[in-house]
Short mmCIF file of C-alpha atoms in Angstrom, two decimals:
data_model
loop_
_atom_site.label_atom_id
_atom_site.label_comp_id
_atom_site.label_asym_id
_atom_site.label_seq_id
_atom_site.Cartn_x
_atom_site.Cartn_y
_atom_site.Cartn_z
CA MET A 1 162.97 112.42 -90.52
CA PHE A 2 163.01 113.87 -87.00
CA PHE A 3 159.61 112.31 -86.28
CA LEU A 4 160.77 108.88 -87.46
CA LEU A 5 163.92 109.19 -85.35
CA PHE A 6 161.79 110.13 -82.32
CA ILE A 7 159.58 107.07 -82.81
CA LEU A 8 162.61 104.81 -83.26
CA ILE A 9 164.26 106.10 -80.08
CA ASN A 10 161.06 105.60 -78.09
CA PHE A 11 160.62 102.09 -79.45
CA CYS A 12 164.22 101.17 -78.62
CA CYS A 13 163.87 102.57 -75.11
CA PHE A 14 160.75 100.50 -74.59
CA ALA A 15 162.35 97.39 -76.07
CA THR A 16 165.23 97.58 -73.59
CA ALA A 17 163.28 98.70 -70.53
CA GLY A 18 159.53 98.11 -70.80
CA ARG A 19 159.63 94.48 -71.84
CA GLY A 20 161.15 93.49 -68.52
CA GLY A 21 158.31 95.00 -66.51
CA THR A 22 158.51 97.43 -63.61
CA TRP A 23 158.36 97.16 -59.83
CA ASN A 24 156.62 99.63 -57.52
CA LEU A 25 156.46 99.70 -53.73
CA LEU A 26 152.88 100.28 -52.53
CA LEU A 27 153.17 99.95 -48.76
CA ASN A 28 156.03 99.78 -46.31
CA SER A 29 153.87 97.63 -44.07
CA SER A 30 150.72 95.60 -44.57
CA GLY A 31 150.76 94.82 -40.86
CA VAL A 32 150.51 91.07 -41.45
CA VAL A 33 152.39 88.50 -43.51
CA ALA A 34 150.47 87.65 -46.68
CA MET A 35 150.72 83.89 -46.22
CA HIS A 36 147.30 83.71 -47.90
CA MET A 37 145.89 86.20 -50.38
CA VAL A 38 142.75 86.66 -52.52
CA VAL A 39 141.36 89.40 -54.77
CA THR A 40 137.64 90.10 -54.37
CA TYR A 41 135.10 91.47 -56.83
CA HIS A 42 134.97 94.68 -54.78
CA ASP A 43 138.57 95.39 -55.81
CA THR A 44 139.98 94.57 -52.42
CA VAL A 45 142.67 92.09 -51.44
CA ILE A 46 142.30 89.97 -48.32
CA MET A 47 145.63 89.01 -46.76
CA PHE A 48 146.02 86.79 -43.74
CA ASP A 49 148.63 84.92 -41.76
CA GLN A 50 148.54 82.49 -38.84
CA THR A 51 147.18 83.61 -35.47
CA SER A 52 149.86 81.54 -33.71
CA ALA A 53 152.68 83.76 -35.03
CA GLY A 54 152.38 86.02 -31.98
CA PRO A 55 152.36 89.82 -32.24
CA SER A 56 152.14 91.03 -35.84
CA GLY A 57 152.91 94.45 -37.26
CA LEU A 58 149.41 95.82 -36.68
CA GLN A 59 147.86 96.15 -33.24
CA LEU A 60 144.10 96.04 -32.76
CA GLY A 61 142.44 98.93 -30.98
CA GLY A 62 141.30 98.78 -27.37
CA CYS A 63 143.87 96.23 -26.26
CA ASN A 64 146.99 96.89 -24.18
CA ARG A 65 148.43 93.41 -23.64
CA ASP A 66 151.33 93.52 -26.10
CA SER A 67 152.28 89.89 -25.53
CA ASP A 68 148.78 88.58 -26.26
CA SER A 69 148.46 87.54 -29.90
CA THR A 70 144.72 88.27 -29.81
CA CYS A 71 145.61 91.95 -29.44
CA TRP A 72 147.17 91.94 -32.88
CA ALA A 73 145.67 91.71 -36.35
CA HIS A 74 146.46 88.60 -38.37
CA SER A 75 144.31 89.53 -41.34
CA VAL A 76 143.78 92.75 -43.29
CA GLU A 77 141.70 94.06 -46.15
CA TYR A 78 143.71 96.07 -48.68
CA ASP A 79 141.80 98.54 -50.85
CA ILE A 80 143.44 98.72 -54.28
CA ALA A 81 142.15 102.19 -55.19
CA SER A 82 142.93 103.97 -51.91
CA ASN A 83 146.05 101.95 -51.03
CA ASN A 84 144.71 101.63 -47.48
CA ILE A 85 144.69 98.73 -45.02
CA ARG A 86 141.80 97.74 -42.74
CA PRO A 87 142.48 95.24 -39.92
CA LEU A 88 140.30 92.14 -39.65
CA VAL A 89 139.89 89.79 -36.70
CA LEU A 90 140.50 86.05 -37.00
CA LYS A 91 139.21 83.93 -34.13
CA THR A 92 140.97 80.64 -34.95
CA ASP A 93 144.33 79.73 -36.43
CA THR A 94 144.48 79.80 -40.23
CA TRP A 95 148.11 78.66 -40.42
CA CYS A 96 148.69 76.91 -43.77
CA SER A 97 145.00 76.66 -44.62
CA SER A 98 143.04 76.63 -47.89
CA GLY A 99 140.08 78.27 -49.58
CA ALA A 100 137.78 78.76 -52.58
CA PHE A 101 135.33 81.39 -53.82
CA LEU A 102 131.60 80.61 -53.85
CA SER A 103 129.14 81.74 -56.52
CA ASN A 104 128.20 84.98 -54.73
CA GLY A 105 131.83 86.00 -54.26
CA THR A 106 132.07 84.80 -50.68
CA LEU A 107 135.38 83.24 -49.71
CA ALA A 108 134.95 79.80 -48.12
CA GLN A 109 138.06 79.21 -46.05
CA THR A 110 138.92 75.93 -44.35
CA GLY A 111 141.33 74.34 -41.92
CA GLY A 112 144.54 75.52 -40.37
CA HIS A 113 146.35 74.53 -37.21
CA GLY A 114 145.40 73.88 -33.60
CA ASP A 115 141.99 75.37 -32.83
CA GLY A 116 141.57 76.15 -36.54
CA ALA A 117 142.35 72.71 -37.98
CA ARG A 118 138.69 71.75 -38.53
CA ARG A 119 137.14 75.17 -38.78
CA ILE A 120 135.15 76.56 -41.72
CA ARG A 121 135.21 80.33 -42.12
CA TYR A 122 133.49 82.69 -44.53
CA PHE A 123 134.30 86.19 -45.71
CA ARG A 124 131.67 88.03 -47.77
CA PRO A 125 133.40 91.00 -49.46
CA CYS A 126 131.84 94.44 -49.30
CA SER A 127 132.44 97.97 -50.52
CA ASN A 128 131.70 99.85 -47.29
CA GLY A 129 134.36 98.51 -44.93
CA HIS A 130 131.86 96.65 -42.76
CA CYS A 131 132.55 93.03 -43.67
CA TRP A 132 134.28 90.62 -41.31
CA TRP A 133 135.34 87.03 -40.93
CA HIS A 134 132.56 84.65 -39.87
CA GLU A 135 133.22 81.30 -38.18
CA SER A 136 130.73 78.61 -39.21
CA GLY A 137 129.11 76.30 -36.71
CA GLU A 138 129.82 73.44 -39.11
CA THR A 139 133.22 71.77 -38.96
CA LEU A 140 135.41 69.58 -41.14
CA SER A 141 135.57 65.82 -40.58
CA ASN A 142 139.38 65.76 -40.45
CA ASP A 143 142.09 68.19 -39.46
CA ARG A 144 143.14 70.08 -42.61
CA TRP A 145 146.64 71.54 -42.32
CA TYR A 146 148.30 72.00 -45.77
CA ALA A 147 145.15 70.92 -47.66
CA THR A 148 143.86 72.02 -51.08
CA ASN A 149 140.40 73.29 -52.06
CA GLN A 150 138.65 73.21 -55.44
CA ILE A 151 135.25 74.71 -56.16
CA LEU A 152 133.00 72.17 -57.92
CA PRO A 153 130.37 72.57 -60.67
CA GLU A 154 127.62 71.89 -58.15
CA THR A 155 126.79 75.36 -56.90
CA ASP A 156 128.81 76.28 -53.82
CA ARG A 157 130.22 72.85 -53.04
CA VAL A 158 133.96 72.65 -52.33
CA PHE A 159 136.26 69.63 -52.62
CA VAL A 160 138.84 69.59 -49.80
CA ILE A 161 141.76 67.17 -50.07
CA GLY A 162 144.78 66.21 -48.03
CA GLY A 163 146.70 67.79 -45.22
CA LEU A 164 149.27 66.60 -42.73
CA ASN A 165 148.22 63.11 -41.57
CA ALA A 166 144.93 63.54 -43.45
CA LEU A 167 145.07 61.07 -46.34
CA THR A 168 141.44 61.76 -47.18
CA TYR A 169 139.08 64.15 -48.96
CA GLU A 170 135.71 65.61 -48.02
CA PHE A 171 133.10 68.08 -49.20
CA VAL A 172 131.92 71.44 -47.88
CA PRO A 173 128.99 71.37 -47.50
CA LYS A 174 128.51 67.64 -47.17
CA TYR A 175 126.14 65.77 -49.48
CA SER A 176 124.39 64.22 -46.46
CA PRO A 177 124.30 65.09 -42.75
CA ASN A 178 126.21 62.01 -41.61
CA GLU A 179 128.84 62.13 -44.34
CA GLY A 180 132.44 62.10 -43.19
CA ALA A 181 135.78 62.08 -44.96
CA PHE A 182 136.72 59.56 -47.65
CA ASP A 183 139.99 57.69 -47.59
CA MET A 184 142.17 58.31 -50.64
CA ARG A 185 144.63 55.62 -51.57
CA PHE A 186 146.46 58.00 -53.91
CA LEU A 187 147.57 60.09 -50.93
CA HIS A 188 148.88 56.98 -49.17
CA GLU A 189 150.83 56.04 -52.29
CA THR A 190 152.39 59.48 -52.75
CA ARG A 191 153.41 60.06 -49.14
CA ASN A 192 157.13 59.60 -48.62
CA ARG A 193 158.14 57.44 -45.71
CA ARG A 194 160.45 60.19 -44.58
CA GLU A 195 159.05 63.05 -42.53
CA GLU A 196 159.00 65.34 -45.55
CA ASN A 197 155.74 63.85 -46.94
CA ASP A 198 156.03 65.62 -50.34
CA ASN A 199 152.31 65.22 -51.02
CA LEU A 200 150.90 68.15 -49.04
CA TYR A 201 149.03 70.94 -50.79
CA PRO A 202 148.35 68.71 -53.83
CA PHE A 203 147.66 70.40 -57.17
CA VAL A 204 143.98 70.10 -58.20
CA HIS A 205 142.33 71.26 -61.43
CA LEU A 206 138.67 70.85 -62.43
CA LEU A 207 138.53 69.43 -65.97
CA PRO A 208 135.80 69.99 -68.60
CA ASP A 209 134.61 66.38 -68.26
CA GLY A 210 133.72 67.05 -64.62
CA ASN A 211 136.58 65.02 -63.19
CA LEU A 212 139.54 66.32 -61.21
CA PHE A 213 143.20 66.25 -62.17
CA ILE A 214 145.11 65.65 -58.93
CA PHE A 215 148.90 65.78 -58.66
CA ALA A 216 150.98 64.98 -55.57
CA ASN A 217 154.71 64.37 -55.18
CA ARG A 218 155.53 63.06 -58.69
CA GLU A 219 152.28 61.28 -59.52
CA SER A 220 148.91 62.31 -60.91
CA ILE A 221 145.45 60.85 -61.43
CA LEU A 222 142.11 61.63 -63.05
CA PHE A 223 139.57 61.40 -60.25
CA ASP A 224 135.79 61.00 -60.43
CA TYR A 225 134.82 62.59 -57.12
CA ARG A 226 131.12 61.84 -57.56
CA ASN A 227 131.70 58.08 -57.64
CA HIS A 228 134.89 58.09 -55.55
CA ASN A 229 136.80 56.42 -58.34
CA VAL A 230 140.22 56.83 -59.96
CA VAL A 231 139.54 56.99 -63.71
CA LYS A 232 143.15 57.06 -64.86
CA HIS A 233 146.73 57.09 -63.62
CA PHE A 234 148.93 59.46 -65.61
CA PRO A 235 152.62 58.84 -66.28
CA ARG A 236 155.04 59.85 -63.54
CA ILE A 237 156.54 63.29 -64.12
CA PRO A 238 160.11 62.79 -65.43
CA GLY A 239 163.21 63.48 -63.36
CA GLU A 240 164.13 63.15 -59.72
CA GLY A 241 162.77 65.22 -56.89
CA ALA A 242 159.23 66.19 -55.95
CA ARG A 243 156.89 69.05 -56.78
CA SER A 244 154.48 69.16 -53.82
CA TYR A 245 154.95 70.71 -50.38
CA PRO A 246 157.49 70.90 -48.85
CA SER A 247 159.27 70.37 -52.19
CA THR A 248 157.08 73.20 -53.35
CA GLY A 249 156.69 73.78 -57.07
CA SER A 250 153.60 75.24 -58.69
CA SER A 251 151.00 74.35 -61.31
CA VAL A 252 148.57 76.00 -63.70
CA MET A 253 145.99 74.68 -66.10
CA LEU A 254 146.72 76.50 -69.36
CA PRO A 255 143.85 78.57 -70.83
CA LEU A 256 140.73 76.77 -72.04
CA THR A 257 139.31 77.99 -75.35
CA TYR A 258 135.98 77.93 -77.17
CA GLU A 259 137.87 77.01 -80.36
CA ASP A 260 137.95 73.35 -79.32
CA GLY A 261 134.77 73.48 -77.26
CA PHE A 262 136.85 73.92 -74.08
CA SER A 263 137.78 70.25 -74.41
CA ARG A 264 141.58 70.30 -74.59
CA VAL A 265 143.34 70.63 -71.24
CA GLU A 266 147.05 71.07 -70.73
CA VAL A 267 148.64 71.25 -67.28
CA LEU A 268 151.97 72.96 -66.61
CA ILE A 269 154.10 72.27 -63.51
CA CYS A 270 157.30 74.20 -62.74
CA GLY A 271 159.88 74.06 -59.99
CA GLY A 272 160.25 71.89 -56.92
CA SER A 273 162.99 70.39 -54.77
CA ALA A 274 165.59 67.68 -55.20
CA SER A 275 165.04 64.33 -53.50
CA GLY A 276 165.78 64.47 -49.79
CA SER A 277 165.81 68.27 -49.65
CA TYR A 278 163.67 68.53 -46.53
CA GLU A 279 165.81 66.21 -44.42
CA ALA A 280 168.97 67.85 -45.77
CA ALA A 281 167.65 71.32 -44.92
CA ARG A 282 167.03 70.25 -41.35
CA ARG A 283 170.73 69.37 -41.19
CA GLY A 284 171.63 72.77 -42.61
CA GLU A 285 172.42 71.48 -46.11
CA LEU A 286 170.49 73.13 -48.92
CA TYR A 287 170.24 71.27 -52.23
CA GLU A 288 169.76 73.08 -55.51
CA ALA A 289 166.09 73.29 -56.49
CA LEU A 290 164.65 71.77 -59.66
CA ARG A 291 165.04 73.85 -62.81
CA THR A 292 162.50 72.02 -64.96
CA CYS A 293 158.95 72.57 -66.08
CA ALA A 294 156.77 69.76 -67.39
CA ARG A 295 153.52 70.02 -69.33
CA MET A 296 151.03 67.40 -70.39
CA VAL A 297 147.79 67.40 -72.39
CA VAL A 298 145.80 65.47 -69.82
CA THR A 299 142.86 64.99 -72.20
CA ASP A 300 144.96 63.11 -74.79
CA GLU A 301 144.24 59.41 -75.15
CA ASN A 302 147.85 58.58 -74.29
CA PRO A 303 149.22 61.64 -72.51
CA GLU A 304 152.93 62.15 -71.97
CA TRP A 305 154.93 64.79 -70.13
CA SER A 306 157.08 67.21 -72.12
CA VAL A 307 159.98 68.65 -70.11
CA GLU A 308 161.85 71.92 -70.58
CA ASP A 309 164.34 73.93 -68.53
CA MET A 310 163.63 77.21 -66.80
CA PRO A 311 166.36 79.87 -66.85
CA GLY A 312 167.38 78.67 -63.39
CA PRO A 313 166.43 76.43 -60.45
CA ARG A 314 163.37 77.51 -58.48
CA VAL A 315 161.31 76.39 -55.49
CA MET A 316 158.34 78.10 -53.78
CA ASN A 317 157.49 79.90 -57.02
CA ASP A 318 154.04 81.30 -57.72
CA MET A 319 152.54 80.84 -61.20
CA ILE A 320 149.97 83.33 -62.43
CA LEU A 321 147.92 83.19 -65.63
CA LEU A 322 148.15 86.64 -67.16
CA PRO A 323 145.30 88.06 -69.30
CA THR A 324 147.57 87.61 -72.34
CA SER A 325 147.49 83.82 -71.72
CA ASP A 326 151.16 83.90 -70.70
CA VAL A 327 152.33 82.54 -67.35
CA LEU A 328 154.24 84.65 -64.83
CA ILE A 329 156.61 82.68 -62.59
CA ILE A 330 157.51 84.80 -59.58
CA ASN A 331 158.90 84.57 -56.01
CA GLY A 332 160.89 81.72 -54.51
CA ALA A 333 164.47 80.54 -54.02
CA SER A 334 167.05 78.50 -55.90
CA HIS A 335 168.15 76.24 -53.03
CA GLY A 336 166.33 74.27 -50.36
CA CYS A 337 162.62 73.69 -49.85
CA ALA A 338 159.63 75.11 -48.00
CA GLY A 339 159.79 75.39 -44.21
CA TRP A 340 161.39 77.45 -41.48
CA ASP A 341 164.86 78.56 -42.65
CA HIS A 342 164.90 75.75 -45.20
CA ALA A 343 165.83 77.84 -48.26
CA ASP A 344 168.52 80.21 -49.46
CA SER A 345 169.48 82.21 -52.55
CA PRO A 346 166.22 84.06 -53.33
CA VAL A 347 165.31 84.27 -57.01
CA LEU A 348 164.54 87.95 -57.52
CA HIS A 349 163.87 87.84 -61.28
CA PRO A 350 160.40 86.75 -62.45
CA TYR A 351 160.15 84.62 -65.57
CA LEU A 352 157.62 85.12 -68.34
CA TYR A 353 156.55 81.84 -69.92
CA LYS A 354 154.85 81.99 -73.33
CA PRO A 355 153.15 78.59 -73.68
CA TYR A 356 152.37 78.93 -77.38
CA GLU A 357 155.94 79.62 -78.49
CA THR A 358 158.23 76.77 -79.53
CA ASN A 359 160.15 74.82 -76.91
CA GLY A 360 163.41 76.63 -76.22
CA SER A 361 162.02 80.12 -76.81
CA ARG A 362 159.24 80.29 -74.24
CA PHE A 363 161.07 81.87 -71.30
CA THR A 364 162.06 85.49 -70.74
CA VAL A 365 163.89 86.71 -67.63
CA LEU A 366 162.22 89.89 -66.36
CA HIS A 367 163.41 92.77 -64.21
CA ARG A 368 164.25 91.92 -60.63
CA SER A 369 162.72 92.98 -57.36
CA ASN A 370 164.90 94.10 -54.47
CA ILE A 371 162.82 92.18 -51.94
CA PRO A 372 163.36 88.44 -51.37
CA ARG A 373 160.05 86.55 -51.38
CA MET A 374 160.69 83.24 -49.68
CA TYR A 375 158.51 80.94 -47.56
CA HIS A 376 155.00 82.28 -46.92
CA SER A 377 154.96 84.82 -49.75
CA SER A 378 152.15 85.18 -52.27
CA ALA A 379 151.27 86.88 -55.55
CA VAL A 380 147.90 87.65 -57.16
CA LEU A 381 146.67 89.21 -60.40
CA LEU A 382 144.91 92.57 -60.00
CA PRO A 383 142.06 93.74 -62.27
CA ASP A 384 144.30 96.36 -63.91
CA GLY A 385 146.77 93.67 -65.02
CA ARG A 386 149.44 94.30 -62.41
CA VAL A 387 150.56 91.55 -60.05
CA LEU A 388 150.43 92.23 -56.31
CA VAL A 389 153.32 90.64 -54.40
CA ALA A 390 153.47 90.42 -50.60
CA GLY A 391 154.59 88.32 -47.68
CA SER A 392 157.61 86.16 -46.88
CA ASN A 393 158.42 84.88 -43.42
CA PRO A 394 160.68 81.84 -43.02
CA ASN A 395 160.68 82.54 -39.26
CA ARG A 396 158.36 81.08 -36.63
CA HIS A 397 157.41 84.54 -35.40
CA TYR A 398 157.64 88.11 -36.68
CA LEU A 399 161.40 88.64 -36.77
CA PHE A 400 162.95 91.68 -38.41
CA ASP A 401 166.67 91.12 -37.79
CA ALA A 402 167.00 87.69 -39.39
CA ARG A 403 168.90 86.99 -42.60
CA PHE A 404 165.53 86.69 -44.34
CA PRO A 405 163.35 88.83 -42.08
CA THR A 406 159.60 88.91 -41.80
CA GLU A 407 158.49 90.88 -44.85
CA LEU A 408 155.56 93.27 -44.59
CA ARG A 409 156.24 95.42 -47.64
CA VAL A 410 153.71 95.23 -50.46
CA GLU A 411 154.73 95.83 -54.07
CA THR A 412 153.42 95.36 -57.57
CA PHE A 413 155.05 93.94 -60.63
CA SER A 414 153.71 95.55 -63.80
CA PRO A 415 154.17 93.31 -66.87
CA TYR A 416 155.21 94.90 -70.14
CA TYR A 417 151.64 95.28 -71.41
CA THR A 418 150.82 97.83 -68.67
CA ASP A 419 153.34 100.28 -70.13
CA PRO A 420 151.75 103.48 -71.57
CA PHE A 421 153.58 102.63 -74.80
CA PHE A 422 150.75 100.16 -75.46
CA ASP A 423 147.87 102.51 -74.61
CA PRO A 424 146.98 103.14 -78.29
CA LYS A 425 146.22 99.41 -78.59
CA ARG A 426 144.44 99.11 -75.25
CA ALA A 427 140.66 98.82 -75.18
CA GLN A 428 139.27 101.66 -73.06
CA ASN A 429 135.94 102.33 -71.34
CA VAL A 430 134.87 98.70 -71.47
CA THR A 431 131.22 98.19 -70.57
CA ILE A 432 129.25 94.96 -70.37
CA LYS A 433 125.53 94.64 -70.98
CA PHE A 434 123.32 91.68 -70.08
CA ASN A 435 119.90 90.95 -68.61
CA HIS A 436 120.37 92.35 -65.10
CA THR A 437 117.20 90.71 -63.81
CA HIS A 438 119.27 87.52 -63.67
CA HIS A 439 121.96 89.08 -61.41
CA GLY A 440 124.59 87.61 -63.69
CA ILE A 441 125.27 86.11 -67.10
CA ARG A 442 123.72 82.69 -67.62
CA TYR A 443 125.67 79.83 -69.16
CA GLY A 444 125.59 79.82 -72.95
CA GLU A 445 124.00 83.27 -73.03
CA GLU A 446 125.26 86.05 -75.27
CA PHE A 447 126.24 89.34 -73.67
CA VAL A 448 127.36 92.61 -75.22
CA VAL A 449 130.79 94.15 -74.73
CA GLN A 450 131.36 97.76 -75.78
CA PHE A 451 134.74 99.48 -75.79
CA GLU A 452 136.83 102.15 -77.49
CA LEU A 453 140.08 101.83 -79.44
CA ALA A 454 142.41 104.60 -80.56
CA ARG A 455 143.39 102.59 -83.63
CA ARG A 456 141.92 99.93 -85.85
CA PRO A 457 141.61 96.66 -83.92
CA GLY A 458 144.10 93.86 -84.25
CA VAL A 459 143.39 90.28 -83.20
CA LEU A 460 140.77 90.53 -80.47
CA GLU A 461 140.25 88.09 -77.61
CA TYR A 462 137.67 88.09 -74.84
CA ASN A 463 139.02 86.38 -71.74
CA ALA A 464 137.52 85.54 -68.36
CA TYR A 465 139.78 84.85 -65.38
CA ALA A 466 138.73 83.14 -62.14
CA PRO A 467 140.60 84.78 -59.23
CA PRO A 468 142.21 82.08 -57.08
CA PHE A 469 142.89 81.49 -53.41
CA THR A 470 146.67 81.81 -53.21
CA THR A 471 149.01 80.32 -50.63
CA HIS A 472 152.23 78.29 -50.59
CA SER A 473 152.74 78.66 -54.37
CA LEU A 474 149.26 77.30 -55.11
CA SER A 475 146.60 79.35 -56.85
CA MET A 476 143.58 77.21 -56.02
CA GLY A 477 140.75 77.53 -58.55
CA GLN A 478 142.72 79.67 -61.01
CA ARG A 479 141.50 79.32 -64.61
CA LEU A 480 141.44 81.43 -67.77
CA LEU A 481 138.78 81.04 -70.46
CA LYS A 482 138.90 82.32 -74.04
CA LEU A 483 135.32 83.16 -75.03
CA GLN A 484 133.70 83.23 -78.46
CA CYS A 485 132.71 86.44 -80.23
CA THR A 486 129.78 85.84 -82.60
CA ASN A 487 129.40 89.36 -83.94
CA PHE A 488 131.58 92.47 -84.06
CA THR A 489 130.54 95.93 -85.28
CA ARG A 490 131.66 99.54 -85.07
CA GLU A 491 128.92 101.75 -83.64
CA VAL A 492 128.16 105.38 -84.38
CA GLY A 493 130.74 107.45 -82.57
CA GLY A 494 133.47 104.88 -83.06
CA ARG A 495 132.73 102.52 -80.18
CA MET A 496 133.21 98.81 -80.79
CA ARG A 497 130.45 96.35 -80.02
CA ALA A 498 131.05 92.63 -79.61
CA SER A 499 128.58 89.85 -78.90
CA VAL A 500 130.32 87.33 -76.65
CA VAL A 501 129.07 83.91 -75.57
CA ALA A 502 129.33 82.84 -71.94
CA PRO A 503 130.84 79.42 -71.16
CA PRO A 504 128.39 76.58 -71.75
CA SER A 505 128.27 75.14 -68.23
CA PRO A 506 129.65 75.36 -64.67
CA VAL A 507 131.93 72.42 -65.46
CA ILE A 508 133.82 74.78 -67.76
CA ALA A 509 133.48 77.81 -65.48
CA PRO A 510 132.16 77.26 -61.94
CA SER A 511 129.56 79.83 -60.94
CA GLY A 512 130.99 83.03 -59.56
CA TYR A 513 132.84 86.24 -60.34
CA TYR A 514 135.46 86.52 -63.08
CA MET A 515 137.77 89.26 -64.35
CA PHE A 516 136.79 89.94 -67.96
CA THR A 517 139.34 91.53 -70.30
CA VAL A 518 139.37 92.58 -73.93
CA VAL A 519 142.77 91.71 -75.39
CA ASN A 520 143.71 93.59 -78.56
CA GLY A 521 146.82 92.44 -80.34
CA GLY A 522 148.23 91.01 -77.11
CA VAL A 523 147.41 94.10 -75.03
CA PRO A 524 144.72 93.59 -72.37
CA SER A 525 142.24 96.15 -71.12
CA ALA A 526 141.66 96.73 -67.45
CA ALA A 527 139.33 93.98 -66.27
CA LYS A 528 135.63 94.30 -65.56
CA TRP A 529 133.99 91.98 -63.06
CA ILE A 530 131.33 89.66 -64.48
CA ARG A 531 129.40 86.86 -62.84
CA PHE A 532 128.44 83.54 -64.44
CA ILE A 533 125.31 81.97 -62.97
CA GLN A 534 123.03 78.97 -63.39
CA GLY A 535 119.89 79.59 -65.45
#
């Protein structure tokens, strides 16, 4: 009886506390604002800001001119295991820029402001602390400030679209030496006549048919980038207001699964700003943000948006695909829009969105942070399942006595599944075996996953997550794939052995590094890095 009472008390304590997640402060100062953030396959996080922000919170060595912005770091490498920061040097301004990972794990990073508006930069991650930003001799055809990047199925080619006064798209690298940028009528059509634009940082998702879903303002299209052709116009998203910068909402493509041949694609968009919010904010009037989410199966013959309410209004929210296939909605404010001092009323509670529950029961309000994360904040998924949250600076420079000061603290949000309560269900000591002469797992190839469980397995899933480039509530290139298990056995000694099939092509999963997790009964393991490659 005592044992049963003990179990019941522990379960009740978890039910009231653990389900809401936990917050932990990692660093009092990262040195720089995490306007942009990525997680690399060496278990490091690259954070960077704009070089034009002036002195940051981290001075570079060998320089005594305090007023010179080049004496201060504007990028850092954060090591997850050691909790240490290493300063990095940026030569040109990355303010409101974009990026994508290449097949070897290199970050291709494009655009920015001023001297950085047409620059192409690369960062090749390393494990020894001797990797640095590299500025390419090649340049973009147009200035790209507030643009979006999407890695393409063609190995190491990136689609770059939009930006302030850049109603075009282009490719990095170009298909031919004399290729320039291509005009895009869709961007002309979605640009508001007012100064607010509302079509910057468009949402872009690579679909399994090889085309791109592109959303800007309130409109969306299916775009054949190879033939420069709009295949389809989707219905306008219902309701007033806009979803793209500066009316910044966020978007995810819900997980793709082998069960339908990775053919069904559903897009989810949440948050945004009311019509006219940008102009109103410039007058000092802050409208309530949008409180709706809309989702659409874009591969349906006659797709339609389905709308539902969030627990509250939200703008500048990040959306992260968790290894459980749920969506974490985090950061942002309830009034205003993106921009300097253009928002108020920070939303401190994350929301958990369960896409496979019935409408009306999908949202859960989670435990709050004590740190407002407003304009220029970011959040990324870590390999251990936690979410790293950093940044916030609605000020033109580093300002620590403002109402919403420059925020250099770094924290993690740990979703419920990280709680030790779930350790008996968590797959441990995950190892992956494949033909290492290929330097990766080839498309359609089977690979072996071995792991240990303390109890008999429940429903098992094998998921691969593409780490995105995150900035301004966009997680560019984010995707989660549910992979097929063709054989499952228990080995001598109790270890589990699963034969898992890699995605069939780079259209489903562009070549590169992915976080691979074993999910047992809704509880994910710590991720292992795997790499999908061309045969």
